[in-house]
């Protein structure tokens, strides 16, 4: 496993990296957002531990850039803000998990390992109707037309395609696409599904099963 720590407080960044290495996890460090993005573009990381409150280039902008990259790295966002609104904002930006400061190092390691275990696996190509999802290249097309998706949108589509017509609840989608320990903010799933539907176009391939969840038609 290889992890990138993006944290402007050098002592904290080094302590996190050293602690991860003590756990047998390879860890690189970036002390600013620009360097973090550069390293993420050059190296295939399993997890990126990202401070949200970075100076100059805010962690939100870094997160959005990382999500747009052709990478399967999971993002664990760190921040001193601990309100529910801040947590939802972080998840909506594309982060896979959220850990408020101060945190217990053992919890950080546990979350990093949990995120790394959720790397994509299974058949490299998924098809249903006129939808095609290339998991290796993180590309989606419909009727031969490329569809640009964020990581969360792609993750939801992947879960629905793997289910092959079975219903998946919003809670299960939140757990599988964001993090297994995520809080049940079903509004996050609803918003992401709406954006996914808009990008996939008509006829709408996603069916809402009232009281149960979602499935592909």
GROMACS .gro file of N, CA, C and O in nm, residues 4-10 12-13 16 30-33 36 48-64 66 75-81 93 95 97-101 103 108:
model
  196
    4UNK      N    1  -0.019   0.902   0.010
    4UNK     CA    2   0.034   1.037  -0.001
    4UNK      C    3  -0.030   1.123   0.108
    4UNK      O    4  -0.153   1.127   0.119
    5UNK      N    5   0.052   1.190   0.186
    5UNK     CA    6   0.004   1.281   0.290
    5UNK      C    7   0.025   1.424   0.243
    5UNK      O    8   0.139   1.466   0.219
    6UNK      N    9  -0.085   1.499   0.228
    6UNK     CA   10  -0.077   1.639   0.186
    6UNK      C   11  -0.119   1.726   0.305
    6UNK      O   12  -0.236   1.735   0.338
    7UNK      N   13  -0.021   1.787   0.368
    7UNK     CA   14  -0.043   1.861   0.493
    7UNK      C   15   0.062   1.971   0.503
    7UNK      O   16   0.182   1.943   0.490
    8UNK      N   17   0.017   2.097   0.524
    8UNK     CA   18   0.112   2.209   0.526
    8UNK      C   19   0.187   2.220   0.658
    8UNK      O   20   0.293   2.285   0.663
    9UNK      N   21   0.136   2.164   0.766
    9UNK     CA   22   0.210   2.162   0.892
    9UNK      C   23   0.313   2.050   0.885
    9UNK      O   24   0.282   1.933   0.901
   10UNK      N   25   0.437   2.090   0.857
   10UNK     CA   26   0.542   1.994   0.825
   10UNK      C   27   0.561   1.890   0.935
   10UNK      O   28   0.577   1.770   0.906
   12UNK      N   29   0.345   1.780   1.159
   12UNK     CA   30   0.232   1.687   1.160
   12UNK      C   31   0.238   1.593   1.040
   12UNK      O   32   0.217   1.473   1.053
   13UNK      N   33   0.271   1.649   0.923
   13UNK     CA   34   0.280   1.566   0.802
   13UNK      C   35   0.386   1.457   0.819
   13UNK      O   36   0.363   1.340   0.786
   16UNK      N   37   0.268   1.187   1.067
   16UNK     CA   38   0.171   1.095   1.005
   16UNK      C   39   0.243   0.997   0.915
   16UNK      O   40   0.220   0.875   0.920
   30UNK      N   41   0.365   1.570   0.088
   30UNK     CA   42   0.364   1.696   0.015
   30UNK      C   43   0.320   1.804   0.113
   30UNK      O   44   0.221   1.786   0.184
   31UNK      N   45   0.393   1.914   0.117
   31UNK     CA   46   0.363   2.018   0.215
   31UNK      C   47   0.276   2.130   0.159
   31UNK      O   48   0.249   2.228   0.229
   32UNK      N   49   0.231   2.116   0.035
   32UNK     CA   50   0.139   2.214  -0.023
   32UNK      C   51   0.056   2.144  -0.130
   32UNK      O   52   0.090   2.034  -0.176
   33UNK      N   53  -0.054   2.209  -0.169
   33UNK     CA   54  -0.147   2.148  -0.263
   33UNK      C   55  -0.088   2.123  -0.400
   33UNK      O   56  -0.113   2.019  -0.462
   36UNK      N   57   0.124   1.825  -0.395
   36UNK     CA   58   0.040   1.707  -0.378
   36UNK      C   59  -0.021   1.661  -0.510
   36UNK      O   60  -0.021   1.542  -0.541
   48UNK      N   61  -0.496   0.902  -0.050
   48UNK     CA   62  -0.438   1.035  -0.028
   48UNK      C   63  -0.499   1.092   0.099
   48UNK      O   64  -0.622   1.105   0.110
   49UNK      N   65  -0.415   1.121   0.198
   49UNK     CA   66  -0.458   1.186   0.322
   49UNK      C   67  -0.441   1.336   0.298
   49UNK      O   68  -0.328   1.385   0.286
   50UNK      N   69  -0.552   1.408   0.289
   50UNK     CA   70  -0.550   1.547   0.244
   50UNK      C   71  -0.604   1.642   0.351
   50UNK      O   72  -0.719   1.629   0.394
   51UNK      N   73  -0.522   1.740   0.391
   51UNK     CA   74  -0.568   1.844   0.482
   51UNK      C   75  -0.658   1.939   0.403
   51UNK      O   76  -0.621   1.985   0.295
   52UNK      N   77  -0.775   1.968   0.456
   52UNK     CA   78  -0.867   2.057   0.384
   52UNK      C   79  -0.825   2.204   0.395
   52UNK      O   80  -0.847   2.282   0.305
   53UNK      N   81  -0.763   2.240   0.507
   53UNK     CA   82  -0.734   2.381   0.533
   53UNK      C   83  -0.593   2.420   0.489
   53UNK      O   84  -0.515   2.476   0.566
   54UNK      N   85  -0.562   2.392   0.363
   54UNK     CA   86  -0.431   2.428   0.309
   54UNK      C   87  -0.430   2.576   0.270
   54UNK      O   88  -0.529   2.629   0.221
   55UNK      N   89  -0.316   2.645   0.291
   55UNK     CA   90  -0.306   2.785   0.248
   55UNK      C   91  -0.285   2.795   0.096
   55UNK      O   92  -0.253   2.695   0.032
   56UNK      N   93  -0.306   2.912   0.041
   56UNK     CA   94  -0.287   2.943  -0.101
   56UNK      C   95  -0.380   2.861  -0.189
   56UNK      O   96  -0.477   2.912  -0.241
   57UNK      N   97  -0.353   2.733  -0.207
   57UNK     CA   98  -0.446   2.645  -0.279
   57UNK      C   99  -0.525   2.567  -0.175
   57UNK      O  100  -0.470   2.479  -0.109
   58UNK      N  101  -0.652   2.599  -0.157
   58UNK     CA  102  -0.734   2.535  -0.054
   58UNK      C  103  -0.748   2.386  -0.082
   58UNK      O  104  -0.747   2.343  -0.198
   59UNK      N  105  -0.762   2.309   0.026
   59UNK     CA  106  -0.777   2.165   0.011
   59UNK      C  107  -0.897   2.126  -0.073
   59UNK      O  108  -0.896   2.021  -0.139
   60UNK      N  109  -1.003   2.210  -0.074
   60UNK     CA  110  -1.120   2.181  -0.158
   60UNK      C  111  -1.080   2.175  -0.305
   60UNK      O  112  -1.124   2.087  -0.379
   61UNK      N  113  -0.999   2.272  -0.348
   61UNK     CA  114  -0.955   2.276  -0.488
   61UNK      C  115  -0.864   2.158  -0.518
   61UNK      O  116  -0.871   2.098  -0.627
   62UNK      N  117  -0.779   2.123  -0.423
   62UNK     CA  118  -0.692   2.006  -0.443
   62UNK      C  119  -0.775   1.879  -0.456
   62UNK      O  120  -0.751   1.795  -0.542
   63UNK      N  121  -0.876   1.866  -0.370
   63UNK     CA  122  -0.964   1.749  -0.373
   63UNK      C  123  -1.033   1.737  -0.508
   63UNK      O  124  -1.037   1.631  -0.569
   64UNK      N  125  -1.087   1.848  -0.557
   64UNK     CA  126  -1.155   1.847  -0.686
   64UNK      C  127  -1.061   1.806  -0.798
   64UNK      O  128  -1.099   1.730  -0.889
   66UNK      N  129  -0.785   1.617  -0.765
   66UNK     CA  130  -0.751   1.476  -0.749
   66UNK      C  131  -0.865   1.387  -0.799
   66UNK      O  132  -0.842   1.284  -0.862
   75UNK      N  133  -0.956   0.927  -0.111
   75UNK     CA  134  -0.918   1.051  -0.044
   75UNK      C  135  -0.974   1.054   0.097
   75UNK      O  136  -1.096   1.043   0.116
   76UNK      N  137  -0.884   1.067   0.194
   76UNK     CA  138  -0.923   1.085   0.334
   76UNK      C  139  -0.895   1.230   0.370
   76UNK      O  140  -0.779   1.273   0.373
   77UNK      N  141  -1.000   1.309   0.393
   77UNK     CA  142  -0.984   1.452   0.419
   77UNK      C  143  -0.972   1.479   0.568
   77UNK      O  144  -1.049   1.427   0.648
   78UNK      N  145  -0.875   1.563   0.604
   78UNK     CA  146  -0.853   1.604   0.742
   78UNK      C  147  -0.888   1.751   0.756
   78UNK      O  148  -0.857   1.830   0.666
   79UNK      N  149  -0.950   1.791   0.865
   79UNK     CA  150  -0.978   1.932   0.888
   79UNK      C  151  -1.005   1.957   1.034
   79UNK      O  152  -1.050   1.868   1.106
   80UNK      N  153  -0.979   2.081   1.077
   80UNK     CA  154  -1.008   2.120   1.215
   80UNK      C  155  -1.157   2.148   1.232
   80UNK      O  156  -1.207   2.149   1.344
   81UNK      N  157  -1.230   2.172   1.122
   81UNK     CA  158  -1.374   2.195   1.129
   81UNK      C  159  -1.446   2.062   1.145
   81UNK      O  160  -1.419   1.968   1.072
   93UNK      N  161  -1.752   1.708  -0.216
   93UNK     CA  162  -1.640   1.747  -0.300
   93UNK      C  163  -1.575   1.626  -0.367
   93UNK      O  164  -1.503   1.640  -0.465
   95UNK      N  165  -1.441   1.359  -0.154
   95UNK     CA  166  -1.363   1.282  -0.056
   95UNK      C  167  -1.437   1.154  -0.022
   95UNK      O  168  -1.559   1.148  -0.022
   97UNK      N  169  -1.372   0.977   0.268
   97UNK     CA  170  -1.391   0.971   0.412
   97UNK      C  171  -1.343   1.103   0.471
   97UNK      O  172  -1.275   1.183   0.404
   98UNK      N  173  -1.375   1.124   0.598
   98UNK     CA  174  -1.353   1.254   0.661
   98UNK      C  175  -1.312   1.231   0.805
   98UNK      O  176  -1.379   1.156   0.876
   99UNK      N  177  -1.203   1.294   0.849
   99UNK     CA  178  -1.155   1.275   0.986
   99UNK      C  179  -1.122   1.412   1.046
   99UNK      O  180  -1.034   1.483   0.997
  100UNK      N  181  -1.197   1.453   1.149
  100UNK     CA  182  -1.170   1.584   1.211
  100UNK      C  183  -1.045   1.580   1.299
  100UNK      O  184  -1.013   1.479   1.361
  101UNK      N  185  -0.977   1.695   1.305
  101UNK     CA  186  -0.863   1.712   1.394
  101UNK      C  187  -0.913   1.764   1.528
  101UNK      O  188  -1.009   1.843   1.531
  103UNK      N  189  -0.716   1.393   1.596
  103UNK     CA  190  -0.762   1.256   1.577
  103UNK      C  191  -0.664   1.159   1.643
  103UNK      O  192  -0.547   1.191   1.665
  108UNK      N  193  -0.683   0.693   1.226
  108UNK     CA  194  -0.639   0.731   1.092
  108UNK      C  195  -0.589   0.609   1.016
  108UNK      O  196  -0.623   0.588   0.899
   0.00000   0.00000   0.00000
